[in-house]
Every structure is written in structure tokens, then in C-alpha cells.
Amino acid sequence: MKRILLDSGSSTDILYKHAFDQLRIPTDQLKPVKTPLVCFAGETIHPLGSINLSVVTGTAPRQTQVEMTFLVVDTPSPYNAIVGRPGLNLLEAIVSTRHLLMKFPTRFGVGEVRGDQEVARRCYKTAISDKGKGKVLSIANVELRGDVEPERPQPVEDVLQVPIEEGNEERVLQVGSQLGEAEKEELITFLRDNKDVFAWSA
């Protein structure tokens, strides 16, 4: 098995259907899964089912064997599988993305699996180029407004023009006319005390 993504950000182990088909396991061996997967972009994917597989990692004699539960997903991917946190925890693995290296304990010392930089780069490029393909956003009921100015919202009550500074009628604020006298004075004082937050020009 090649082209396996080790993803500590994934909360599940995933096996893609094209790889599942090559294993020639009957589909009736899949256990039903009700919970959908939500990917990073917010897209919801419904797995075909789950399956327990025995996974051997490393090269003899520094090998380890664990049983992982994979969700089988029918969606295009340059990878055959994703080993997420559950699988990495079972392997007790430490992953270095910088060195494309995974190390894990075995009965005969520390085992390791090294990635192929060229294959990793090719998979990454394929995954990036495939994003957005086949997605069509339909536009319905388009309203052509032409040069019509949008209607500006209007106050729900009459307003009073209050100069931000005494004697300066160029810069004014508006306060509701139905405020009580005490509230009105308090609001005007507050606005004047904080006049430096208003942008009078771009």
C-alpha cells in the first residue's frame, strides 16, 4: 500500500473506495455507519460503511501490527487511505512532516516508515487541482437593477441634529427625538467625549 496520508488532524481513519475495491473484500462485509463525515471545507460525506483491517507497519524485524477501523468513502482522492489520530494512537506513532518520517515502538526497537517526497508532492498537487472541479453554482432570479440607487434605511423616529463640538455646525450627530432629557444629555456627553472614534473622511 502506497500513497497513505498520515493526518493527525483527522478524527478518523479513512479508506477510499478505489483502494477498498482493489482489496477484493465483499461490500457486504462493511458495517453500516450513520454518522456523516464533515471535511475541513464544511462538505458532508456519507461513508459507505466501516471495516476492521489488520495493518502491518514497518519492515521486519522492526514491525508492528494493529487492527484499525476504517471508514470507506466513495470520493475522488489521490490517496488510497488516510491514517488519522485513532490509527496513529494505536501505532503509538510520532510523525515528522518535515522529514516525511514516522517512528513507532516495536518488540525489536524503534521502527520507522519514510515517505517519498516526490510522490507526496504529486499527491498534494493533485489534491489541490481537484478542488472545486465539478462544482457548479447556479444563479437564479437575477435582478438587473441598472443604475437604480439602493434605498437607504430611514430612522424610525424624528432625529435631532447635535453638533459634535459647540459652535461647529459642519460635524453633527443625530440622536432620537423621543429620548428623555436625562438620557439625551447623557448620550450627547458620551458621544462628544468619544468624538475621536468618528471618521469624517476616508
mmCIF file of C-alpha atoms in Angstrom:
data_model
loop_
_atom_site.group_PDB
_atom_site.id
_atom_site.type_symbol
_atom_site.label_atom_id
_atom_site.label_comp_id
_atom_site.label_asym_id
_atom_site.label_seq_id
_atom_site.Cartn_x
_atom_site.Cartn_y
_atom_site.Cartn_z
ATOM 1 C CA MET A 1 0.000 0.000 0.000
ATOM 2 C CA LYS A 2 1.373 3.380 -1.014
ATOM 3 C CA ARG A 3 0.010 6.920 -1.092
ATOM 4 C CA ILE A 4 -1.232 6.875 2.503
ATOM 5 C CA LEU A 5 -1.687 10.260 4.166
ATOM 6 C CA LEU A 6 -0.790 10.492 7.849
ATOM 7 C CA ASP A 7 -3.063 13.207 9.193
ATOM 8 C CA SER A 8 -3.026 13.984 12.910
ATOM 9 C CA GLY A 9 -5.830 16.493 12.216
ATOM 10 C CA SER A 10 -8.233 13.754 11.110
ATOM 11 C CA SER A 11 -10.523 12.274 13.773
ATOM 12 C CA THR A 12 -10.990 9.029 11.829
ATOM 13 C CA ASP A 13 -9.123 6.558 9.621
ATOM 14 C CA ILE A 14 -10.372 6.588 6.031
ATOM 15 C CA LEU A 15 -10.052 4.074 3.204
ATOM 16 C CA TYR A 16 -11.049 5.299 -0.252
ATOM 17 C CA LYS A 17 -13.326 3.078 -2.321
ATOM 18 C CA HIS A 18 -10.878 2.630 -5.203
ATOM 19 C CA ALA A 19 -8.380 1.101 -2.743
ATOM 20 C CA PHE A 20 -11.120 -0.910 -0.994
ATOM 21 C CA ASP A 21 -12.147 -2.415 -4.369
ATOM 22 C CA GLN A 22 -8.543 -3.487 -5.047
ATOM 23 C CA LEU A 23 -8.506 -5.391 -1.751
ATOM 24 C CA ARG A 24 -11.366 -7.519 -3.207
ATOM 25 C CA ILE A 25 -13.314 -7.547 0.034
ATOM 26 C CA PRO A 26 -17.054 -8.140 -0.476
ATOM 27 C CA THR A 27 -19.081 -4.992 0.187
ATOM 28 C CA ASP A 28 -21.467 -6.964 2.438
ATOM 29 C CA GLN A 29 -18.613 -7.071 4.995
ATOM 30 C CA LEU A 30 -18.985 -3.314 5.524
ATOM 31 C CA LYS A 31 -20.700 -2.356 8.754
ATOM 32 C CA PRO A 32 -23.275 0.453 8.402
ATOM 33 C CA VAL A 33 -22.282 3.912 9.639
ATOM 34 C CA LYS A 34 -24.945 6.515 10.389
ATOM 35 C CA THR A 35 -22.757 9.491 11.239
ATOM 36 C CA PRO A 36 -21.644 11.563 8.217
ATOM 37 C CA LEU A 37 -18.134 12.948 7.857
ATOM 38 C CA VAL A 38 -17.615 16.707 7.719
ATOM 39 C CA CYS A 39 -14.435 17.739 5.924
ATOM 40 C CA PHE A 40 -12.380 20.878 6.559
ATOM 41 C CA ALA A 41 -14.278 22.896 3.936
ATOM 42 C CA GLY A 42 -17.622 22.003 5.560
ATOM 43 C CA GLU A 43 -18.642 19.450 2.917
ATOM 44 C CA THR A 44 -20.634 16.481 4.254
ATOM 45 C CA ILE A 45 -19.731 12.966 3.063
ATOM 46 C CA HIS A 46 -21.688 9.818 3.920
ATOM 47 C CA PRO A 47 -19.406 6.763 4.331
ATOM 48 C CA LEU A 48 -20.340 3.507 2.607
ATOM 49 C CA GLY A 49 -19.579 1.720 5.870
ATOM 50 C CA SER A 50 -16.740 0.728 8.172
ATOM 51 C CA ILE A 51 -14.374 -2.221 8.170
ATOM 52 C CA ASN A 52 -11.715 -3.568 10.519
ATOM 53 C CA LEU A 53 -8.407 -4.299 8.809
ATOM 54 C CA SER A 54 -5.157 -5.676 10.122
ATOM 55 C CA VAL A 55 -2.380 -3.186 9.314
ATOM 56 C CA VAL A 56 1.304 -4.137 9.348
ATOM 57 C CA THR A 57 3.664 -1.172 9.563
ATOM 58 C CA GLY A 58 7.445 -1.099 9.130
ATOM 59 C CA THR A 59 9.966 -3.604 7.843
ATOM 60 C CA ALA A 60 10.999 -6.834 9.562
ATOM 61 C CA PRO A 61 12.054 -7.282 12.256
ATOM 62 C CA ARG A 62 11.007 -3.784 13.417
ATOM 63 C CA GLN A 63 7.351 -4.165 12.547
ATOM 64 C CA THR A 64 4.115 -3.701 14.394
ATOM 65 C CA GLN A 65 0.642 -4.999 13.615
ATOM 66 C CA VAL A 66 -2.586 -3.369 14.749
ATOM 67 C CA GLU A 67 -6.252 -3.640 13.814
ATOM 68 C CA MET A 68 -7.666 -0.345 12.548
ATOM 69 C CA THR A 69 -11.264 0.583 11.847
ATOM 70 C CA PHE A 70 -11.507 2.396 8.509
ATOM 71 C CA LEU A 71 -14.465 4.313 7.161
ATOM 72 C CA VAL A 72 -14.858 3.531 3.462
ATOM 73 C CA VAL A 73 -15.574 6.660 1.443
ATOM 74 C CA ASP A 74 -16.542 6.906 -2.225
ATOM 75 C CA THR A 75 -14.976 10.198 -3.261
ATOM 76 C CA PRO A 76 -12.068 11.012 -5.594
ATOM 77 C CA SER A 77 -8.669 11.266 -3.911
ATOM 78 C CA PRO A 78 -5.020 10.898 -4.920
ATOM 79 C CA TYR A 79 -4.544 8.911 -1.691
ATOM 80 C CA ASN A 80 -5.509 5.318 -1.002
ATOM 81 C CA ALA A 81 -6.115 5.920 2.688
ATOM 82 C CA ILE A 82 -5.832 8.449 5.499
ATOM 83 C CA VAL A 83 -4.489 7.322 8.849
ATOM 84 C CA GLY A 84 -5.822 9.791 11.393
ATOM 85 C CA ARG A 85 -5.495 10.134 15.159
ATOM 86 C CA PRO A 86 -7.100 6.745 16.007
ATOM 87 C CA GLY A 87 -4.613 4.820 13.849
ATOM 88 C CA LEU A 88 -1.618 6.893 14.924
ATOM 89 C CA ASN A 89 -2.596 6.341 18.567
ATOM 90 C CA LEU A 90 -2.844 2.569 18.041
ATOM 91 C CA LEU A 91 0.636 2.586 16.493
ATOM 92 C CA GLU A 92 1.891 4.897 19.263
ATOM 93 C CA ALA A 93 3.491 6.764 16.377
ATOM 94 C CA ILE A 94 5.400 10.023 16.230
ATOM 95 C CA VAL A 95 5.200 11.809 12.853
ATOM 96 C CA SER A 96 7.632 14.393 11.482
ATOM 97 C CA THR A 97 6.133 16.118 8.436
ATOM 98 C CA ARG A 98 9.418 17.967 7.857
ATOM 99 C CA HIS A 99 11.331 14.693 7.442
ATOM 100 C CA LEU A 100 8.422 12.676 5.960
ATOM 101 C CA LEU A 101 9.092 10.163 8.707
ATOM 102 C CA MET A 102 7.013 8.161 11.177
ATOM 103 C CA LYS A 103 8.558 6.310 14.123
ATOM 104 C CA PHE A 104 6.843 3.825 16.430
ATOM 105 C CA PRO A 105 7.824 1.277 19.096
ATOM 106 C CA THR A 106 8.160 -2.438 18.285
ATOM 107 C CA ARG A 107 9.343 -5.503 20.226
ATOM 108 C CA PHE A 108 12.719 -5.208 18.479
ATOM 109 C CA GLY A 109 13.320 -1.474 18.849
ATOM 110 C CA VAL A 110 12.056 1.651 17.130
ATOM 111 C CA GLY A 111 10.515 1.037 13.722
ATOM 112 C CA GLU A 112 10.196 3.704 11.074
ATOM 113 C CA VAL A 113 8.438 4.411 7.792
ATOM 114 C CA ARG A 114 9.800 7.031 5.415
ATOM 115 C CA GLY A 115 7.710 8.888 2.877
ATOM 116 C CA ASP A 116 8.639 9.595 -0.732
ATOM 117 C CA GLN A 117 8.999 13.342 -1.273
ATOM 118 C CA GLU A 118 8.242 13.168 -4.996
ATOM 119 C CA VAL A 119 5.100 11.067 -4.510
ATOM 120 C CA ALA A 120 3.973 13.306 -1.617
ATOM 121 C CA ARG A 121 4.382 16.420 -3.769
ATOM 122 C CA ARG A 122 2.495 14.789 -6.665
ATOM 123 C CA CYS A 123 -0.407 13.759 -4.406
ATOM 124 C CA TYR A 124 -0.566 17.235 -2.890
ATOM 125 C CA LYS A 125 -0.680 18.893 -6.319
ATOM 126 C CA THR A 126 -3.400 16.508 -7.486
ATOM 127 C CA ALA A 127 -5.478 17.149 -4.350
ATOM 128 C CA ILE A 128 -5.190 20.923 -4.823
ATOM 129 C CA SER A 129 -6.008 20.851 -8.551
ATOM 130 C CA ASP A 130 -9.069 18.617 -7.993
ATOM 131 C CA LYS A 131 -10.657 21.017 -5.502
ATOM 132 C CA GLY A 132 -13.596 22.841 -6.946
ATOM 133 C CA LYS A 133 -13.874 20.629 -10.050
ATOM 134 C CA GLY A 134 -17.391 19.650 -10.944
ATOM 135 C CA LYS A 135 -18.943 22.160 -8.592
ATOM 136 C CA VAL A 136 -21.409 24.439 -10.336
ATOM 137 C CA LEU A 137 -23.060 27.342 -8.599
ATOM 138 C CA SER A 138 -26.425 28.036 -10.219
ATOM 139 C CA ILE A 139 -27.673 31.626 -10.367
ATOM 140 C CA ALA A 140 -31.430 32.038 -10.438
ATOM 141 C CA ASN A 141 -33.761 35.038 -10.359
ATOM 142 C CA VAL A 142 -31.091 37.576 -11.197
ATOM 143 C CA GLU A 143 -32.466 41.067 -10.804
ATOM 144 C CA LEU A 144 -30.825 43.591 -13.081
ATOM 145 C CA ARG A 145 -31.059 46.891 -11.252
ATOM 146 C CA GLY A 146 -29.221 49.051 -13.764
ATOM 147 C CA ASP A 147 -28.438 52.472 -12.312
ATOM 148 C CA VAL A 148 -31.123 52.393 -9.628
ATOM 149 C CA GLU A 149 -29.789 53.693 -6.323
ATOM 150 C CA PRO A 150 -30.454 51.325 -3.405
ATOM 151 C CA GLU A 151 -32.928 52.693 -0.899
ATOM 152 C CA ARG A 152 -31.163 53.838 2.239
ATOM 153 C CA PRO A 153 -32.603 52.841 5.605
ATOM 154 C CA GLN A 154 -34.524 55.583 7.375
ATOM 155 C CA PRO A 155 -34.761 56.329 11.125
ATOM 156 C CA VAL A 156 -37.891 55.023 12.834
ATOM 157 C CA GLU A 157 -38.414 58.386 14.562
ATOM 158 C CA ASP A 158 -37.556 62.048 14.090
ATOM 159 C CA VAL A 159 -33.971 62.898 14.953
ATOM 160 C CA LEU A 160 -32.245 65.946 16.377
ATOM 161 C CA GLN A 161 -29.072 67.335 14.828
ATOM 162 C CA VAL A 162 -26.425 67.776 17.527
ATOM 163 C CA PRO A 163 -23.054 69.388 16.732
ATOM 164 C CA ILE A 164 -20.141 67.197 17.868
ATOM 165 C CA GLU A 165 -18.407 70.365 19.073
ATOM 166 C CA GLU A 166 -20.043 73.500 20.383
ATOM 167 C CA GLY A 167 -20.175 76.135 17.623
ATOM 168 C CA ASN A 168 -19.151 73.724 14.823
ATOM 169 C CA GLU A 169 -22.243 73.071 12.694
ATOM 170 C CA GLU A 170 -20.323 71.151 9.982
ATOM 171 C CA ARG A 171 -19.925 67.977 12.002
ATOM 172 C CA VAL A 172 -23.186 66.844 13.524
ATOM 173 C CA LEU A 173 -24.574 63.672 15.047
ATOM 174 C CA GLN A 174 -28.164 62.566 15.171
ATOM 175 C CA VAL A 175 -29.980 61.451 18.310
ATOM 176 C CA GLY A 176 -33.540 60.281 18.709
ATOM 177 C CA SER A 177 -36.077 62.984 19.491
ATOM 178 C CA GLN A 178 -38.110 60.708 21.770
ATOM 179 C CA LEU A 179 -35.336 60.232 24.314
ATOM 180 C CA GLY A 180 -35.888 61.594 27.784
ATOM 181 C CA GLU A 181 -33.953 64.759 28.664
ATOM 182 C CA ALA A 182 -31.592 62.961 31.065
ATOM 183 C CA GLU A 183 -30.866 60.154 28.550
ATOM 184 C CA LYS A 184 -30.417 62.675 25.743
ATOM 185 C CA GLU A 185 -27.886 64.749 27.722
ATOM 186 C CA GLU A 186 -26.024 61.604 28.821
ATOM 187 C CA LEU A 187 -25.856 60.319 25.252
ATOM 188 C CA ILE A 188 -24.670 63.647 23.815
ATOM 189 C CA THR A 189 -21.984 63.938 26.521
ATOM 190 C CA PHE A 190 -20.838 60.370 25.794
ATOM 191 C CA LEU A 191 -20.647 60.996 22.038
ATOM 192 C CA ARG A 192 -18.722 64.237 22.468
ATOM 193 C CA ASP A 193 -16.292 62.592 24.908
ATOM 194 C CA ASN A 194 -15.577 59.932 22.268
ATOM 195 C CA LYS A 195 -15.576 62.129 19.170
ATOM 196 C CA ASP A 196 -12.107 60.862 18.191
ATOM 197 C CA VAL A 197 -13.572 57.497 17.084
ATOM 198 C CA PHE A 198 -15.693 59.030 14.302
ATOM 199 C CA ALA A 199 -14.207 59.055 10.793
ATOM 200 C CA TRP A 200 -15.186 62.238 8.980
ATOM 201 C CA SER A 201 -13.142 61.431 5.872
ATOM 202 C CA ALA A 202 -11.580 58.399 4.255
#
